[in-house]
Amino acid sequence: MAVFVLRRVVSRAVLVVFAGSLAYLLAAAVLDPRTAFQGRTPRPPDAVIDARLSALNLNDRTPLADRYRTWARGVLQGDFGRTQEGEPVNAELWRRLGVSLRLLVPGGVVGGVLGILVGAYAAATHGRVTDRVVTGGVCLLLAVPVFVLAVLLQAAAVRVNDVLGVRVFVWVGAVSYSHLR
């Protein structure tokens, strides 16, 4: 079991390094940082743009390998850089982490409980038609993108509220969804 867990941890670490490296290299290859200053009125002088790009380690005079090493070293030390406004990205990540956790924890609990219940039911009816129907339904739900499923669940909640005549499902920012009927 320990070997299995260790193998999973190492494979996830390799995946994170690969994905981060690929994202950095693609952004460096495709994006021209000078275009971020285009369209601003008044356009900053070239000296200001050069100073800003140099501060962000984005100038063309530094080789790509050196820029990547600097970026990777910063990420490993927990420094994710600065926003265009000069604020640390870490502060923005921490600010948004609470919202993500408020969605992740209840979703994980509901998904875990439902997964155990559905899995136990499918195991109890192994080989029968109900087992195949439950397994097929779960596979179908896993194949549907989350955002599509969210819209469908929202539309179903609106319909249930209309049929019952009572607001059973209420969500933050709920407005009239009469156009969904």
CSV table of N, CA and C in Angstrom, one decimal:
chain,number,residue,atom,x,y,z
A,1,MET,N,0.8,-1.2,0.0
A,1,MET,CA,0.0,0.0,0.0
A,1,MET,C,0.9,1.3,0.0
A,2,ALA,N,2.0,1.2,0.8
A,2,ALA,CA,2.8,2.4,0.9
A,2,ALA,C,3.5,2.7,-0.5
A,3,VAL,N,3.8,1.6,-1.2
A,3,VAL,CA,4.4,1.8,-2.6
A,3,VAL,C,3.4,2.4,-3.5
A,4,PHE,N,2.2,2.0,-3.4
A,4,PHE,CA,1.1,2.5,-4.2
A,4,PHE,C,0.9,4.0,-4.0
A,5,VAL,N,0.9,4.4,-2.7
A,5,VAL,CA,0.7,5.8,-2.3
A,5,VAL,C,1.9,6.6,-2.8
A,6,LEU,N,3.1,6.1,-2.6
A,6,LEU,CA,4.3,6.8,-3.0
A,6,LEU,C,4.3,7.0,-4.5
A,7,ARG,N,3.9,5.9,-5.2
A,7,ARG,CA,3.9,6.0,-6.7
A,7,ARG,C,2.9,7.1,-7.1
A,8,ARG,N,1.8,7.2,-6.5
A,8,ARG,CA,0.8,8.2,-6.8
A,8,ARG,C,1.3,9.6,-6.5
A,9,VAL,N,1.9,9.8,-5.3
A,9,VAL,CA,2.5,11.1,-5.0
A,9,VAL,C,3.5,11.5,-6.0
A,10,VAL,N,4.4,10.6,-6.3
A,10,VAL,CA,5.5,11.0,-7.3
A,10,VAL,C,4.9,11.3,-8.6
A,11,SER,N,3.9,10.5,-9.1
A,11,SER,CA,3.3,10.8,-10.4
A,11,SER,C,2.6,12.1,-10.4
A,12,ARG,N,2.0,12.5,-9.3
A,12,ARG,CA,1.3,13.8,-9.2
A,12,ARG,C,2.3,14.9,-9.2
A,13,ALA,N,3.4,14.7,-8.5
A,13,ALA,CA,4.5,15.8,-8.5
A,13,ALA,C,5.0,16.0,-9.9
A,14,VAL,N,5.3,14.9,-10.6
A,14,VAL,CA,5.8,15.0,-12.0
A,14,VAL,C,4.8,15.7,-12.9
A,15,LEU,N,3.5,15.3,-12.7
A,15,LEU,CA,2.4,16.0,-13.5
A,15,LEU,C,2.4,17.5,-13.2
A,16,VAL,N,2.5,17.9,-12.0
A,16,VAL,CA,2.5,19.3,-11.6
A,16,VAL,C,3.6,20.0,-12.3
A,17,VAL,N,4.8,19.4,-12.2
A,17,VAL,CA,6.0,20.1,-12.8
A,17,VAL,C,5.9,20.1,-14.3
A,18,PHE,N,5.4,19.1,-14.9
A,18,PHE,CA,5.2,19.1,-16.4
A,18,PHE,C,4.1,20.1,-16.8
A,19,ALA,N,3.0,20.2,-16.1
A,19,ALA,CA,1.9,21.1,-16.5
A,19,ALA,C,2.4,22.5,-16.3
A,20,GLY,N,3.1,22.8,-15.2
A,20,GLY,CA,3.6,24.2,-14.9
A,20,GLY,C,4.6,24.6,-15.9
A,21,SER,N,5.5,23.7,-16.3
A,21,SER,CA,6.5,24.0,-17.3
A,21,SER,C,5.9,24.2,-18.6
A,22,LEU,N,5.0,23.4,-19.0
A,22,LEU,CA,4.3,23.5,-20.3
A,22,LEU,C,3.6,24.8,-20.4
A,23,ALA,N,2.9,25.2,-19.3
A,23,ALA,CA,2.1,26.5,-19.3
A,23,ALA,C,3.1,27.6,-19.4
A,24,TYR,N,4.2,27.6,-18.7
A,24,TYR,CA,5.2,28.7,-18.7
A,24,TYR,C,5.8,28.8,-20.1
A,25,LEU,N,6.2,27.7,-20.7
A,25,LEU,CA,6.9,27.7,-22.0
A,25,LEU,C,5.9,28.1,-23.1
A,26,LEU,N,4.6,27.7,-23.0
A,26,LEU,CA,3.7,28.1,-24.0
A,26,LEU,C,3.4,29.6,-23.9
A,27,ALA,N,3.2,30.1,-22.7
A,27,ALA,CA,3.0,31.5,-22.6
A,27,ALA,C,4.2,32.3,-23.0
A,28,ALA,N,5.4,31.9,-22.8
A,28,ALA,CA,6.6,32.6,-23.2
A,28,ALA,C,6.8,32.5,-24.7
A,29,ALA,N,6.3,31.4,-25.3
A,29,ALA,CA,6.5,31.3,-26.8
A,29,ALA,C,5.4,32.1,-27.5
A,30,VAL,N,4.2,32.2,-27.0
A,30,VAL,CA,3.1,32.8,-27.7
A,30,VAL,C,2.9,34.2,-27.4
A,31,LEU,N,2.9,34.5,-26.1
A,31,LEU,CA,2.5,35.9,-25.6
A,31,LEU,C,3.7,36.9,-25.7
A,32,ASP,N,3.4,38.0,-26.2
A,32,ASP,CA,4.3,39.1,-26.2
A,32,ASP,C,3.9,40.0,-25.0
A,33,PRO,N,4.8,40.2,-24.0
A,33,PRO,CA,4.4,41.0,-22.8
A,33,PRO,C,4.1,42.4,-23.2
A,34,ARG,N,4.7,42.9,-24.3
A,34,ARG,CA,4.5,44.3,-24.6
A,34,ARG,C,3.0,44.6,-25.0
A,35,THR,N,2.3,43.5,-25.5
A,35,THR,CA,0.9,43.8,-25.9
A,35,THR,C,0.0,44.1,-24.7
A,36,ALA,N,0.5,43.8,-23.5
A,36,ALA,CA,-0.3,44.1,-22.3
A,36,ALA,C,-0.4,45.7,-22.1
A,37,PHE,N,0.6,46.4,-22.7
A,37,PHE,CA,0.6,47.8,-22.6
A,37,PHE,C,-0.1,48.5,-23.8
A,38,GLN,N,-0.5,47.7,-24.8
A,38,GLN,CA,-1.1,48.3,-26.0
A,38,GLN,C,-2.6,48.7,-25.6
A,39,GLY,N,-3.0,49.8,-26.2
A,39,GLY,CA,-4.4,50.2,-26.0
A,39,GLY,C,-4.6,51.1,-24.8
A,40,ARG,N,-3.5,51.3,-24.0
A,40,ARG,CA,-3.6,52.1,-22.8
A,40,ARG,C,-3.5,53.6,-23.2
A,41,THR,N,-4.3,54.4,-22.7
A,41,THR,CA,-4.2,55.8,-23.0
A,41,THR,C,-3.9,56.6,-21.7
A,42,PRO,N,-2.8,57.3,-21.6
A,42,PRO,CA,-1.8,57.4,-22.6
A,42,PRO,C,-0.9,56.2,-22.5
A,43,ARG,N,-0.3,55.8,-23.6
A,43,ARG,CA,0.7,54.7,-23.6
A,43,ARG,C,1.9,55.1,-22.9
A,44,PRO,N,2.4,54.2,-22.0
A,44,PRO,CA,3.6,54.5,-21.2
A,44,PRO,C,4.8,54.6,-22.2
A,45,PRO,N,5.8,55.4,-21.8
A,45,PRO,CA,7.0,55.5,-22.6
A,45,PRO,C,7.7,54.1,-22.7
A,46,ASP,N,8.5,53.9,-23.7
A,46,ASP,CA,9.2,52.6,-23.8
A,46,ASP,C,10.1,52.3,-22.7
A,47,ALA,N,10.7,53.4,-22.1
A,47,ALA,CA,11.6,53.2,-20.9
A,47,ALA,C,10.8,52.6,-19.7
A,48,VAL,N,9.6,53.1,-19.5
A,48,VAL,CA,8.8,52.6,-18.4
A,48,VAL,C,8.4,51.1,-18.7
A,49,ILE,N,8.0,50.8,-20.0
A,49,ILE,CA,7.6,49.4,-20.3
A,49,ILE,C,8.8,48.5,-20.1
A,50,ASP,N,10.0,48.9,-20.6
A,50,ASP,CA,11.2,48.1,-20.4
A,50,ASP,C,11.5,47.9,-18.9
A,51,ALA,N,11.4,48.9,-18.1
A,51,ALA,CA,11.6,48.8,-16.7
A,51,ALA,C,10.7,47.8,-16.1
A,52,ARG,N,9.4,47.9,-16.5
A,52,ARG,CA,8.4,47.0,-15.9
A,52,ARG,C,8.6,45.5,-16.3
A,53,LEU,N,8.9,45.3,-17.6
A,53,LEU,CA,9.2,44.0,-18.1
A,53,LEU,C,10.5,43.4,-17.4
A,54,SER,N,11.5,44.3,-17.2
A,54,SER,CA,12.7,43.8,-16.5
A,54,SER,C,12.4,43.4,-15.1
A,55,ALA,N,11.5,44.2,-14.4
A,55,ALA,CA,11.2,43.9,-13.0
A,55,ALA,C,10.4,42.6,-13.0
A,56,LEU,N,9.6,42.3,-14.0
A,56,LEU,CA,8.8,41.0,-14.0
A,56,LEU,C,9.6,39.9,-14.7
A,57,ASN,N,10.9,40.1,-15.0
A,57,ASN,CA,11.7,39.1,-15.6
A,57,ASN,C,11.2,38.6,-17.0
A,58,LEU,N,10.6,39.6,-17.7
A,58,LEU,CA,10.0,39.2,-19.0
A,58,LEU,C,10.7,39.9,-20.2
A,59,ASN,N,11.8,40.5,-20.0
A,59,ASN,CA,12.5,41.1,-21.1
A,59,ASN,C,13.2,40.1,-22.0
A,60,ASP,N,13.3,40.5,-23.3
A,60,ASP,CA,13.8,39.5,-24.3
A,60,ASP,C,15.3,39.3,-24.2
A,61,ARG,N,16.0,40.2,-23.4
A,61,ARG,CA,17.5,40.1,-23.3
A,61,ARG,C,17.9,38.9,-22.5
A,62,THR,N,17.0,38.4,-21.6
A,62,THR,CA,17.3,37.3,-20.7
A,62,THR,C,16.9,36.0,-21.4
A,63,PRO,N,17.8,35.0,-21.5
A,63,PRO,CA,17.5,33.8,-22.2
A,63,PRO,C,16.3,33.1,-21.5
A,64,LEU,N,15.5,32.4,-22.3
A,64,LEU,CA,14.3,31.7,-21.8
A,64,LEU,C,14.6,30.7,-20.7
A,65,ALA,N,15.7,30.0,-20.8
A,65,ALA,CA,16.1,29.0,-19.8
A,65,ALA,C,16.3,29.7,-18.4
A,66,ASP,N,17.0,30.9,-18.5
A,66,ASP,CA,17.2,31.6,-17.2
A,66,ASP,C,15.9,32.2,-16.6
A,67,ARG,N,15.0,32.7,-17.5
A,67,ARG,CA,13.7,33.2,-17.0
A,67,ARG,C,12.9,32.0,-16.4
A,68,TYR,N,13.0,30.9,-17.0
A,68,TYR,CA,12.2,29.7,-16.5
A,68,TYR,C,12.8,29.3,-15.2
A,69,ARG,N,14.1,29.2,-15.0
A,69,ARG,CA,14.7,28.9,-13.8
A,69,ARG,C,14.3,29.8,-12.7
A,70,THR,N,14.3,31.1,-13.0
A,70,THR,CA,14.0,32.1,-12.0
A,70,THR,C,12.5,31.9,-11.6
A,71,TRP,N,11.6,31.7,-12.6
A,71,TRP,CA,10.2,31.5,-12.3
A,71,TRP,C,10.0,30.2,-11.4
A,72,ALA,N,10.7,29.1,-11.8
A,72,ALA,CA,10.5,27.8,-11.1
A,72,ALA,C,11.0,27.9,-9.7
A,73,ARG,N,12.2,28.6,-9.5
A,73,ARG,CA,12.7,28.8,-8.1
A,73,ARG,C,11.7,29.6,-7.3
A,74,GLY,N,11.1,30.6,-7.8
A,74,GLY,CA,10.2,31.4,-7.1
A,74,GLY,C,8.9,30.6,-6.7
A,75,VAL,N,8.4,29.8,-7.6
A,75,VAL,CA,7.3,29.0,-7.4
A,75,VAL,C,7.6,28.0,-6.3
A,76,LEU,N,8.8,27.3,-6.3
A,76,LEU,CA,9.1,26.4,-5.3
A,76,LEU,C,9.3,27.1,-3.9
A,77,GLN,N,9.6,28.3,-3.9
A,77,GLN,CA,9.7,29.1,-2.6
A,77,GLN,C,8.4,29.7,-2.2
A,78,GLY,N,7.3,29.5,-3.0
A,78,GLY,CA,6.0,30.0,-2.7
A,78,GLY,C,5.7,31.4,-3.2
A,79,ASP,N,6.6,31.9,-4.1
A,79,ASP,CA,6.4,33.2,-4.7
A,79,ASP,C,5.8,33.0,-6.1
A,80,PHE,N,4.5,33.3,-6.3
A,80,PHE,CA,3.9,33.1,-7.5
A,80,PHE,C,3.9,34.4,-8.4
A,81,GLY,N,4.6,35.4,-8.0
A,81,GLY,CA,4.8,36.6,-8.8
A,81,GLY,C,3.8,37.7,-8.3
A,82,ARG,N,3.6,38.7,-9.2
A,82,ARG,CA,2.8,39.8,-8.9
A,82,ARG,C,1.8,40.0,-10.0
A,83,THR,N,0.6,40.6,-9.7
A,83,THR,CA,-0.4,40.9,-10.6
A,83,THR,C,0.0,42.1,-11.4
A,84,GLN,N,-0.7,42.5,-12.4
A,84,GLN,CA,-0.4,43.7,-13.2
A,84,GLN,C,-0.5,44.9,-12.4
A,85,GLU,N,-1.2,44.9,-11.3
A,85,GLU,CA,-1.3,46.1,-10.4
A,85,GLU,C,-0.2,46.1,-9.4
A,86,GLY,N,0.7,45.1,-9.4
A,86,GLY,CA,1.8,45.0,-8.5
A,86,GLY,C,1.5,44.3,-7.2
A,87,GLU,N,0.3,43.8,-7.0
A,87,GLU,CA,0.0,43.0,-5.8
A,87,GLU,C,0.5,41.6,-5.9
A,88,PRO,N,0.9,41.0,-4.7
A,88,PRO,CA,1.4,39.6,-4.8
A,88,PRO,C,0.2,38.7,-5.2
A,89,VAL,N,0.5,37.7,-6.0
A,89,VAL,CA,-0.5,36.8,-6.5
A,89,VAL,C,-0.9,35.9,-5.3
A,90,ASN,N,0.1,35.6,-4.4
A,90,ASN,CA,-0.2,34.8,-3.2
A,90,ASN,C,-1.4,35.4,-2.4
A,91,ALA,N,-1.5,36.7,-2.2
A,91,ALA,CA,-2.6,37.3,-1.5
A,91,ALA,C,-3.9,37.0,-2.2
A,92,GLU,N,-3.9,37.1,-3.5
A,92,GLU,CA,-5.1,36.9,-4.3
A,92,GLU,C,-5.5,35.4,-4.2
A,93,LEU,N,-4.6,34.5,-4.2
A,93,LEU,CA,-4.9,33.1,-4.1
A,93,LEU,C,-5.5,32.8,-2.7
A,94,TRP,N,-4.9,33.3,-1.7
A,94,TRP,CA,-5.5,33.1,-0.3
A,94,TRP,C,-6.9,33.7,-0.2
A,95,ARG,N,-7.1,34.8,-0.8
A,95,ARG,CA,-8.4,35.5,-0.7
A,95,ARG,C,-9.5,34.6,-1.4
A,96,ARG,N,-9.1,33.9,-2.5
A,96,ARG,CA,-10.1,33.1,-3.2
A,96,ARG,C,-10.1,31.7,-2.7
A,97,LEU,N,-9.2,31.3,-1.9
A,97,LEU,CA,-9.2,29.9,-1.4
A,97,LEU,C,-10.4,29.6,-0.5
A,98,GLY,N,-10.9,30.6,0.3
A,98,GLY,CA,-12.0,30.3,1.1
A,98,GLY,C,-13.3,30.0,0.3
A,99,VAL,N,-13.5,30.7,-0.8
A,99,VAL,CA,-14.6,30.4,-1.7
A,99,VAL,C,-14.5,29.0,-2.3
A,100,SER,N,-13.3,28.7,-2.7
A,100,SER,CA,-13.1,27.3,-3.3
A,100,SER,C,-13.4,26.3,-2.3
A,101,LEU,N,-12.9,26.4,-1.1
A,101,LEU,CA,-13.1,25.4,0.0
A,101,LEU,C,-14.6,25.3,0.3
A,102,ARG,N,-15.3,26.5,0.3
A,102,ARG,CA,-16.7,26.4,0.6
A,102,ARG,C,-17.5,25.6,-0.4
A,103,LEU,N,-17.0,25.5,-1.6
A,103,LEU,CA,-17.6,24.7,-2.7
A,103,LEU,C,-17.0,23.3,-2.6
A,104,LEU,N,-15.8,23.1,-2.4
A,104,LEU,CA,-15.1,21.8,-2.4
A,104,LEU,C,-15.5,20.9,-1.3
A,105,VAL,N,-15.6,21.4,-0.1
A,105,VAL,CA,-15.8,20.5,1.1
A,105,VAL,C,-17.2,19.9,1.0
A,106,PRO,N,-18.3,20.8,0.9
A,106,PRO,CA,-19.6,20.1,0.8
A,106,PRO,C,-19.8,19.3,-0.4
A,107,GLY,N,-19.2,19.7,-1.5
A,107,GLY,CA,-19.3,18.8,-2.7
A,107,GLY,C,-18.6,17.5,-2.5
A,108,GLY,N,-17.5,17.5,-1.8
A,108,GLY,CA,-16.8,16.3,-1.6
A,108,GLY,C,-17.5,15.4,-0.6
A,109,VAL,N,-18.2,16.0,0.4
A,109,VAL,CA,-18.9,15.2,1.3
A,109,VAL,C,-20.1,14.5,0.6
A,110,VAL,N,-20.9,15.4,-0.1
A,110,VAL,CA,-22.1,14.8,-0.8
A,110,VAL,C,-21.6,13.8,-1.8
A,111,GLY,N,-20.6,14.1,-2.6
A,111,GLY,CA,-20.1,13.1,-3.6
A,111,GLY,C,-19.6,11.8,-2.9
A,112,GLY,N,-18.9,11.9,-1.8
A,112,GLY,CA,-18.5,10.7,-1.1
A,112,GLY,C,-19.6,9.9,-0.6
A,113,VAL,N,-20.6,10.5,0.1
A,113,VAL,CA,-21.7,9.8,0.6
A,113,VAL,C,-22.5,9.1,-0.5
A,114,LEU,N,-22.8,9.9,-1.5
A,114,LEU,CA,-23.6,9.3,-2.6
A,114,LEU,C,-22.8,8.2,-3.3
A,115,GLY,N,-21.5,8.4,-3.5
A,115,GLY,CA,-20.7,7.4,-4.1
A,115,GLY,C,-20.7,6.1,-3.3
A,116,ILE,N,-20.6,6.2,-2.0
A,116,ILE,CA,-20.6,5.0,-1.2
A,116,ILE,C,-22.0,4.3,-1.3
A,117,LEU,N,-23.0,5.1,-1.2
A,117,LEU,CA,-24.4,4.5,-1.2
A,117,LEU,C,-24.7,3.8,-2.6
A,118,VAL,N,-24.3,4.5,-3.7
A,118,VAL,CA,-24.6,4.0,-5.0
A,118,VAL,C,-23.7,2.8,-5.3
A,119,GLY,N,-22.4,2.8,-4.8
A,119,GLY,CA,-21.5,1.7,-5.0
A,119,GLY,C,-22.0,0.5,-4.2
A,120,ALA,N,-22.5,0.7,-3.0
A,120,ALA,CA,-23.0,-0.4,-2.1
A,120,ALA,C,-24.2,-1.0,-2.8
A,121,TYR,N,-25.1,-0.2,-3.3
A,121,TYR,CA,-26.3,-0.7,-4.0
A,121,TYR,C,-25.9,-1.5,-5.2
A,122,ALA,N,-25.0,-1.0,-6.0
A,122,ALA,CA,-24.5,-1.7,-7.2
A,122,ALA,C,-23.9,-3.0,-6.8
A,123,ALA,N,-23.1,-3.0,-5.8
A,123,ALA,CA,-22.4,-4.3,-5.3
A,123,ALA,C,-23.4,-5.3,-4.8
A,124,ALA,N,-24.5,-4.8,-4.1
A,124,ALA,CA,-25.5,-5.7,-3.6
A,124,ALA,C,-26.3,-6.3,-4.7
A,125,THR,N,-26.5,-5.6,-5.8
A,125,THR,CA,-27.2,-6.2,-6.9
A,125,THR,C,-26.3,-6.6,-8.1
A,126,HIS,N,-25.1,-7.0,-7.8
A,126,HIS,CA,-24.1,-7.3,-8.8
A,126,HIS,C,-24.6,-8.3,-9.9
A,127,GLY,N,-24.4,-7.9,-11.1
A,127,GLY,CA,-24.8,-8.8,-12.2
A,127,GLY,C,-26.3,-8.6,-12.7
A,128,ARG,N,-27.1,-7.9,-11.9
A,128,ARG,CA,-28.5,-7.8,-12.3
A,128,ARG,C,-28.7,-6.6,-13.2
A,129,VAL,N,-29.9,-6.4,-13.6
A,129,VAL,CA,-30.2,-5.2,-14.5
A,129,VAL,C,-30.0,-3.9,-13.7
A,130,THR,N,-30.4,-3.9,-12.4
A,130,THR,CA,-30.3,-2.7,-11.6
A,130,THR,C,-28.8,-2.3,-11.5
A,131,ASP,N,-28.0,-3.3,-11.4
A,131,ASP,CA,-26.5,-3.0,-11.3
A,131,ASP,C,-26.0,-2.3,-12.5
A,132,ARG,N,-26.5,-2.8,-13.7
A,132,ARG,CA,-26.1,-2.2,-15.0
A,132,ARG,C,-26.6,-0.8,-15.2
A,133,VAL,N,-27.9,-0.6,-14.7
A,133,VAL,CA,-28.5,0.7,-14.9
A,133,VAL,C,-27.8,1.7,-14.0
A,134,VAL,N,-27.5,1.3,-12.7
A,134,VAL,CA,-26.9,2.2,-11.8
A,134,VAL,C,-25.5,2.6,-12.3
A,135,THR,N,-24.7,1.6,-12.7
A,135,THR,CA,-23.4,1.8,-13.2
A,135,THR,C,-23.4,2.6,-14.5
A,136,GLY,N,-24.3,2.4,-15.4
A,136,GLY,CA,-24.4,3.2,-16.6
A,136,GLY,C,-24.8,4.6,-16.3
A,137,GLY,N,-25.7,4.8,-15.3
A,137,GLY,CA,-26.1,6.2,-14.9
A,137,GLY,C,-24.9,6.9,-14.4
A,138,VAL,N,-24.1,6.3,-13.5
A,138,VAL,CA,-23.0,6.9,-12.9
A,138,VAL,C,-22.0,7.3,-14.0
A,139,CYS,N,-21.7,6.4,-14.9
A,139,CYS,CA,-20.8,6.7,-16.0
A,139,CYS,C,-21.3,7.8,-16.9
A,140,LEU,N,-22.6,7.9,-17.1
A,140,LEU,CA,-23.1,9.0,-17.9
A,140,LEU,C,-22.9,10.3,-17.1
A,141,LEU,N,-23.2,10.3,-15.8
A,141,LEU,CA,-23.0,11.5,-15.0
A,141,LEU,C,-21.5,12.0,-15.0
A,142,LEU,N,-20.6,11.0,-15.0
A,142,LEU,CA,-19.2,11.4,-15.0
A,142,LEU,C,-18.8,11.9,-16.3
A,143,ALA,N,-19.4,11.5,-17.4
A,143,ALA,CA,-19.1,11.9,-18.7
A,143,ALA,C,-19.6,13.3,-19.0
A,144,VAL,N,-20.6,13.8,-18.3
A,144,VAL,CA,-21.2,15.1,-18.6
A,144,VAL,C,-20.3,16.2,-17.9
A,145,PRO,N,-19.9,17.2,-18.6
A,145,PRO,CA,-19.1,18.3,-18.0
A,145,PRO,C,-19.9,18.9,-16.8
A,146,VAL,N,-19.1,19.3,-15.8
A,146,VAL,CA,-19.7,19.8,-14.6
A,146,VAL,C,-20.6,21.0,-14.8
A,147,PHE,N,-20.1,21.9,-15.7
A,147,PHE,CA,-20.9,23.2,-16.0
A,147,PHE,C,-22.2,22.9,-16.6
A,148,VAL,N,-22.3,21.8,-17.5
A,148,VAL,CA,-23.5,21.4,-18.1
A,148,VAL,C,-24.5,20.8,-17.1
A,149,LEU,N,-23.9,20.0,-16.2
A,149,LEU,CA,-24.7,19.4,-15.1
A,149,LEU,C,-25.2,20.4,-14.2
A,150,ALA,N,-24.5,21.5,-13.9
A,150,ALA,CA,-24.9,22.6,-13.1
A,150,ALA,C,-26.1,23.3,-13.7
A,151,VAL,N,-26.1,23.6,-14.9
A,151,VAL,CA,-27.2,24.2,-15.6
A,151,VAL,C,-28.4,23.3,-15.6
A,152,LEU,N,-28.3,22.1,-15.9
A,152,LEU,CA,-29.4,21.1,-15.9
A,152,LEU,C,-30.0,21.0,-14.5
A,153,LEU,N,-29.2,20.9,-13.4
A,153,LEU,CA,-29.7,20.9,-12.1
A,153,LEU,C,-30.4,22.1,-11.7
A,154,GLN,N,-29.9,23.3,-12.1
A,154,GLN,CA,-30.6,24.5,-11.8
A,154,GLN,C,-31.9,24.6,-12.5
A,155,ALA,N,-32.0,24.2,-13.7
A,155,ALA,CA,-33.3,24.1,-14.5
A,155,ALA,C,-34.2,23.2,-13.8
A,156,ALA,N,-33.7,22.0,-13.3
A,156,ALA,CA,-34.6,21.1,-12.6
A,156,ALA,C,-35.1,21.6,-11.3
A,157,ALA,N,-34.2,22.4,-10.6
A,157,ALA,CA,-34.7,23.0,-9.4
A,157,ALA,C,-35.8,24.0,-9.6
A,158,VAL,N,-35.6,24.8,-10.7
A,158,VAL,CA,-36.7,25.8,-11.0
A,158,VAL,C,-38.0,25.0,-11.3
A,159,ARG,N,-37.9,24.0,-12.0
A,159,ARG,CA,-39.1,23.2,-12.4
A,159,ARG,C,-39.8,22.6,-11.1
A,160,VAL,N,-39.0,22.1,-10.2
A,160,VAL,CA,-39.5,21.5,-8.9
A,160,VAL,C,-40.2,22.6,-8.1
A,161,ASN,N,-39.5,23.8,-8.1
A,161,ASN,CA,-40.1,24.9,-7.3
A,161,ASN,C,-41.5,25.3,-7.9
A,162,ASP,N,-41.6,25.3,-9.3
A,162,ASP,CA,-42.8,25.6,-9.9
A,162,ASP,C,-43.9,24.6,-9.7
A,163,VAL,N,-43.5,23.3,-9.8
A,163,VAL,CA,-44.5,22.2,-9.6
A,163,VAL,C,-45.1,22.2,-8.2
A,164,LEU,N,-44.2,22.4,-7.2
A,164,LEU,CA,-44.6,22.3,-5.8
A,164,LEU,C,-45.3,23.6,-5.4
A,165,GLY,N,-45.0,24.7,-6.1
A,165,GLY,CA,-45.5,26.0,-5.7
A,165,GLY,C,-44.8,26.6,-4.5
A,166,VAL,N,-43.7,25.9,-4.1
A,166,VAL,CA,-43.0,26.4,-2.9
A,166,VAL,C,-41.5,26.4,-3.3
A,167,ARG,N,-40.8,27.3,-2.8
A,167,ARG,CA,-39.3,27.4,-3.1
A,167,ARG,C,-38.6,26.4,-2.3
A,168,VAL,N,-38.4,25.2,-2.8
A,168,VAL,CA,-37.7,24.1,-2.1
A,168,VAL,C,-36.2,24.4,-2.3
A,169,PHE,N,-35.8,24.7,-3.5
A,169,PHE,CA,-34.4,24.9,-3.8
A,169,PHE,C,-34.1,26.4,-3.9
A,170,VAL,N,-33.3,26.9,-3.0
A,170,VAL,CA,-33.0,28.4,-3.1
A,170,VAL,C,-31.5,28.5,-3.1
A,171,TRP,N,-31.0,29.4,-4.0
A,171,TRP,CA,-29.6,29.6,-4.1
A,171,TRP,C,-29.3,31.1,-4.0
A,172,VAL,N,-28.1,31.4,-3.7
A,172,VAL,CA,-27.7,32.8,-3.5
A,172,VAL,C,-27.8,33.5,-4.9
A,173,GLY,N,-28.4,34.7,-4.9
A,173,GLY,CA,-28.5,35.4,-6.1
A,173,GLY,C,-29.7,35.0,-6.9
A,174,ALA,N,-30.6,34.2,-6.3
A,174,ALA,CA,-31.7,33.6,-7.1
A,174,ALA,C,-32.6,34.8,-7.6
A,175,VAL,N,-32.9,34.7,-8.8
A,175,VAL,CA,-33.8,35.7,-9.5
A,175,VAL,C,-34.9,34.9,-10.2
A,176,SER,N,-35.7,35.6,-10.9
A,176,SER,CA,-36.8,34.9,-11.6
A,176,SER,C,-36.1,34.1,-12.8
A,177,TYR,N,-36.5,32.9,-12.9
A,177,TYR,CA,-36.0,32.1,-14.0
A,177,TYR,C,-37.2,31.6,-14.9
A,178,SER,N,-38.1,32.5,-15.0
A,178,SER,CA,-39.3,32.1,-15.8
A,178,SER,C,-39.0,31.9,-17.2
A,179,HIS,N,-37.9,32.4,-17.7
A,179,HIS,CA,-37.5,32.2,-19.1
A,179,HIS,C,-37.0,30.7,-19.4
A,180,LEU,N,-36.8,30.0,-18.3
A,180,LEU,CA,-36.3,28.6,-18.4
A,180,LEU,C,-37.4,27.6,-18.7
A,181,ARG,N,-38.7,28.0,-18.5
A,181,ARG,CA,-39.8,27.1,-18.7
A,181,ARG,C,-40.0,26.7,-20.1
